[in-house]
């Protein structure tokens, strides 16, 4: 009997790409099965074959090939031999991380987001308590905002900054605010610390942050964080536009779109999918 992992692999196999190499696909399935085990929990060749729906001899041959390249490791002898993922995968993972650029991964998603929302979009990384813009997609038509590359967004009043601030543990966020202060940018800027931290809890629950004319009069910005394979916050994306009496439901709709786009980028970086939990009375 196959477990859930095996059933998922069987479903994937039913949607094979045009140029499918069966043995390579089986090797990938074996690696996924081994990845499902807990720390220190190896699998026998019989267990692996059963979960992948292949014979014991076929599983053994693939395992030995993967072992040769350090992608699988084994311990024990005979019937007691157990297989687990090899450290060669860790080396490949490090190289994969080195080859990934947040800007390159984010750009096609930002293009799509700007087209869907008809708003300018940006991506920023955290630096010294600020959100530093590293790329942006402007609109070809309509009013153009003065959005510049390298802009350092304040943590407490911008959509990008608040999204990044909310992603920090509260003690780290409080230490950052203690250093930077809460300078007023507009009449709507939050300048009371406890009000800000209550607001950050709502941002964590919703999965996106709204700057409602808090950084510049007449301008709104909605941001959501991007995470990597280890769950670390590596940046944030946003859309920005003129407020122009937009109804509240539109901000919520845009927030969901930005949150979804940030999730797409995070998955490209290897992050596990997260679902926000709504705070009381707050839709997600």
Coordinates of C-alpha atoms in Angstrom, one line a residue:
X1 CA 0.0 0.0 0.0
X2 CA 1.3 3.5 -0.9
X3 CA 1.3 6.3 1.6
X4 CA 0.4 9.9 0.8
X5 CA 3.8 10.6 -0.6
X6 CA 3.5 7.6 -3.0
X7 CA 0.0 8.7 -4.1
X8 CA 1.3 12.2 -4.8
X9 CA 4.1 10.8 -6.8
X10 CA 1.8 8.6 -8.8
X11 CA -0.4 11.6 -9.6
X12 CA 2.6 13.6 -10.7
X13 CA 3.7 10.7 -13.0
X14 CA 0.4 10.9 -14.7
X15 CA 1.3 14.4 -15.9
X16 CA 4.7 13.7 -17.3
X17 CA 6.3 16.3 -19.6
X18 CA 6.9 15.5 -23.2
X19 CA 10.6 14.7 -22.8
X20 CA 10.4 12.3 -19.9
X21 CA 13.4 10.1 -18.9
X22 CA 11.8 7.4 -16.8
X23 CA 14.9 6.4 -14.8
X24 CA 15.6 10.1 -13.9
X25 CA 12.0 10.5 -12.8
X26 CA 12.2 7.4 -10.6
X27 CA 15.4 8.8 -9.0
X28 CA 13.7 12.0 -8.2
X29 CA 10.7 10.1 -6.7
X30 CA 13.1 8.2 -4.5
X31 CA 14.7 11.4 -3.3
X32 CA 11.3 12.8 -2.4
X33 CA 10.3 9.7 -0.5
X34 CA 13.6 9.8 1.5
X35 CA 12.9 13.5 2.2
X36 CA 9.6 12.6 3.8
X37 CA 11.4 10.8 6.6
X38 CA 12.2 12.4 10.0
X39 CA 15.7 13.0 11.4
X40 CA 17.6 9.7 11.8
X41 CA 14.8 7.7 10.2
X42 CA 16.2 5.8 7.2
X43 CA 14.1 3.5 4.9
X44 CA 14.8 0.0 3.7
X45 CA 15.0 -0.7 0.0
X46 CA 11.8 -2.6 0.2
X47 CA 10.0 0.3 1.8
X48 CA 11.3 2.7 -0.8
X49 CA 10.3 0.3 -3.7
X50 CA 6.8 0.0 -2.2
X51 CA 6.3 3.7 -1.8
X52 CA 7.5 4.5 -5.3
X53 CA 5.6 1.6 -6.9
X54 CA 8.7 -0.1 -8.3
X55 CA 10.5 -3.4 -7.8
X56 CA 13.1 -3.9 -5.1
X57 CA 15.8 -4.5 -7.6
X58 CA 15.0 -1.4 -9.6
X59 CA 15.0 0.7 -6.3
X60 CA 18.3 -0.8 -5.3
X61 CA 20.0 0.0 -8.6
X62 CA 18.9 3.6 -8.5
X63 CA 19.9 4.0 -4.8
X64 CA 23.4 2.7 -5.5
X65 CA 23.7 5.2 -8.4
X66 CA 22.5 8.1 -6.2
X67 CA 24.9 6.9 -3.5
X68 CA 27.8 7.1 -5.9
X69 CA 27.1 10.8 -6.3
X70 CA 26.6 11.5 -2.6
X71 CA 22.9 12.2 -3.1
X72 CA 21.9 9.2 -0.9
X73 CA 23.7 7.7 2.1
X74 CA 23.2 4.3 3.7
X75 CA 24.0 2.6 7.0
X76 CA 23.8 -0.9 8.3
X77 CA 24.2 -4.2 6.5
X78 CA 21.9 -6.7 4.8
X79 CA 18.3 -6.6 5.9
X80 CA 19.1 -3.8 8.4
X81 CA 20.5 -1.4 5.7
X82 CA 18.7 1.9 5.7
X83 CA 18.9 4.8 3.2
X84 CA 18.6 8.5 3.8
X85 CA 19.4 11.7 1.9
X86 CA 23.1 12.3 1.3
X87 CA 25.0 15.5 2.1
X88 CA 25.8 16.0 -1.6
X89 CA 22.3 17.4 -1.7
X90 CA 23.2 20.1 0.9
X91 CA 26.2 21.2 -1.3
X92 CA 23.9 21.4 -4.4
X93 CA 21.4 23.3 -2.3
X94 CA 24.0 25.9 -1.3
X95 CA 25.0 26.3 -4.9
X96 CA 21.4 26.7 -5.9
X97 CA 20.9 29.5 -3.3
X98 CA 24.0 31.2 -4.7
X99 CA 22.6 31.2 -8.2
X100 CA 19.2 32.6 -7.2
X101 CA 18.7 36.4 -7.4
X102 CA 15.7 37.8 -5.6
X103 CA 15.5 40.6 -8.2
X104 CA 15.5 38.1 -11.1
X105 CA 12.9 35.8 -9.5
X106 CA 10.7 38.8 -8.6
X107 CA 10.7 40.7 -11.8
X108 CA 8.3 38.5 -13.9
X109 CA 6.0 38.3 -10.9
X110 CA 6.1 42.1 -10.5
X111 CA 5.3 42.6 -14.2
X112 CA 2.2 40.4 -13.9
X113 CA 1.2 42.0 -10.6
X114 CA 1.4 45.5 -12.1
X115 CA -0.6 44.4 -15.2
X116 CA -3.3 42.9 -13.0
X117 CA -3.5 45.8 -10.5
X118 CA -2.7 48.7 -12.9
X119 CA -0.3 50.0 -10.3
X120 CA 3.5 50.4 -10.1
X121 CA 5.2 47.5 -8.2
X122 CA 8.5 47.2 -6.3
X123 CA 10.7 44.8 -4.5
X124 CA 12.9 45.7 -1.6
X125 CA 15.4 44.1 0.8
X126 CA 15.9 44.9 4.5
X127 CA 19.0 46.9 5.4
X128 CA 19.8 48.7 8.6
X129 CA 16.2 49.0 9.7
X130 CA 15.0 50.3 6.3
X131 CA 13.4 48.7 3.2
X132 CA 15.8 49.4 0.3
X133 CA 14.2 49.2 -3.2
X134 CA 16.2 47.0 -5.6
X135 CA 13.8 46.8 -8.6
X136 CA 10.5 48.2 -9.8
X137 CA 8.0 48.0 -12.6
X138 CA 6.4 51.2 -13.7
X139 CA 3.2 51.7 -15.7
X140 CA 3.4 52.8 -19.4
X141 CA 0.2 54.8 -19.1
X142 CA -1.5 56.9 -16.4
X143 CA 0.1 59.1 -13.7
X144 CA 3.7 58.2 -12.9
X145 CA 4.9 58.4 -9.3
X146 CA 8.3 59.5 -8.3
X147 CA 9.6 56.0 -7.3
X148 CA 13.3 55.7 -7.4
X149 CA 15.7 52.7 -7.2
X150 CA 17.7 52.6 -4.0
X151 CA 15.0 54.4 -2.0
X152 CA 15.3 53.7 1.7
X153 CA 11.7 53.3 3.0
X154 CA 11.0 53.9 6.7
X155 CA 10.0 50.9 8.7
X156 CA 7.0 52.3 10.6
X157 CA 5.1 54.1 7.8
X158 CA 5.7 52.6 4.4
X159 CA 4.0 49.5 3.0
X160 CA 7.4 47.7 2.4
X161 CA 8.8 48.8 5.7
X162 CA 5.8 47.8 7.8
X163 CA 5.6 44.4 6.1
X164 CA 9.3 43.8 6.9
X165 CA 8.9 45.2 10.5
X166 CA 5.9 42.9 11.2
X167 CA 8.0 39.9 10.1
X168 CA 10.5 40.5 12.9
X169 CA 10.2 39.0 16.3
X170 CA 8.5 41.7 18.5
X171 CA 11.6 42.2 20.7
X172 CA 13.7 42.9 17.5
X173 CA 11.1 45.2 16.1
X174 CA 10.9 47.1 19.3
X175 CA 14.7 47.5 19.4
X176 CA 14.7 48.8 15.8
X177 CA 12.0 51.3 16.6
X178 CA 13.9 52.4 19.8
X179 CA 16.9 53.2 17.5
X180 CA 15.0 54.8 14.6
X181 CA 12.1 56.5 16.4
X182 CA 8.7 57.2 14.9
X183 CA 9.2 60.4 12.9
X184 CA 6.0 61.9 11.5
X185 CA 5.8 62.0 7.7
X186 CA 2.1 63.0 7.3
X187 CA -0.9 63.6 9.5
X188 CA -1.7 59.9 9.2
X189 CA 1.7 58.5 10.3
X190 CA 1.5 56.3 13.4
X191 CA 3.8 57.8 16.0
X192 CA 2.6 56.0 19.1
X193 CA 4.6 52.8 19.8
X194 CA 1.8 50.7 21.3
X195 CA -0.5 51.7 18.5
X196 CA 2.1 50.7 16.0
X197 CA 2.7 47.3 17.5
X198 CA -1.0 46.5 17.7
X199 CA -1.1 47.4 14.0
X200 CA 1.8 45.1 13.3
X201 CA -0.1 42.2 14.8
X202 CA -2.9 42.9 12.4
X203 CA -0.4 42.9 9.5
X204 CA 1.0 39.5 10.6
X205 CA -2.5 38.1 10.7
X206 CA -3.5 39.5 7.2
X207 CA -0.2 38.7 5.5
X208 CA 0.1 42.2 4.0
X209 CA 0.7 45.8 5.2
X210 CA -1.2 49.0 4.1
X211 CA 0.4 52.4 4.1
X212 CA -2.6 54.6 3.9
X213 CA -1.1 58.0 3.2
X214 CA 1.3 57.5 6.1
X215 CA 4.5 58.1 4.2
X216 CA 3.2 60.6 1.6
X217 CA 0.0 62.5 1.2
X218 CA -2.3 61.1 -1.4
X219 CA -0.2 57.9 -1.9
X220 CA -1.0 54.4 -0.7
X221 CA 1.3 51.4 -0.7
X222 CA 0.5 47.7 0.0
X223 CA 3.4 45.4 0.9
X224 CA 4.0 41.7 1.7
X225 CA 7.1 39.8 2.7
X226 CA 9.1 37.3 0.7
X227 CA 10.7 34.3 2.4
X228 CA 13.3 31.8 1.3
X229 CA 13.6 28.0 1.7
X230 CA 14.6 28.3 5.3
X231 CA 11.6 30.6 6.2
X232 CA 13.9 33.7 6.5
X233 CA 12.4 37.0 5.4
X234 CA 14.6 38.1 2.5
X235 CA 12.6 41.0 1.2
X236 CA 9.1 42.4 0.4
X237 CA 7.1 43.5 -2.6
X238 CA 4.5 46.2 -3.0
X239 CA 2.1 48.0 -5.2
X240 CA 1.9 51.8 -5.0
X241 CA -0.7 54.3 -6.4
X242 CA -2.7 57.4 -5.9
X243 CA -5.5 57.0 -3.3
X244 CA -8.2 58.9 -5.1
X245 CA -11.0 57.9 -2.8
X246 CA -10.5 54.2 -3.3
X247 CA -13.1 52.2 -1.3
X248 CA -11.9 50.0 1.6
X249 CA -12.8 46.8 -0.2
X250 CA -10.4 47.7 -3.0
X251 CA -7.4 47.9 -0.5
X252 CA -8.3 44.4 0.8
X253 CA -8.5 43.0 -2.8
X254 CA -5.1 44.5 -3.6
X255 CA -3.7 43.2 -0.4
X256 CA -4.7 39.7 -1.3
X257 CA -3.2 40.1 -4.8
X258 CA 0.1 41.3 -3.4
X259 CA 0.2 38.6 -0.7
X260 CA -0.4 36.0 -3.4
X261 CA 2.4 37.4 -5.6
X262 CA 4.8 37.4 -2.6
X263 CA 3.8 33.8 -2.0
X264 CA 4.6 32.9 -5.7
X265 CA 8.1 34.5 -5.3
X266 CA 8.6 32.7 -2.0
X267 CA 7.8 29.4 -3.5
X268 CA 10.3 30.0 -6.3
X269 CA 12.9 30.6 -3.5
X270 CA 11.9 27.2 -1.9
X271 CA 9.7 28.4 0.9
X272 CA 6.9 26.3 2.2
X273 CA 3.4 27.7 1.6
X274 CA 1.9 29.7 4.5
X275 CA -1.7 30.6 5.0
X276 CA -2.4 33.8 7.0
X277 CA -4.7 33.7 10.0
X278 CA -7.2 36.5 10.1
X279 CA -7.4 38.6 13.2
X280 CA -10.8 39.1 14.8
X281 CA -13.0 41.1 12.5
X282 CA -10.4 41.3 9.7
X283 CA -10.9 39.5 6.4
X284 CA -8.0 38.0 4.6

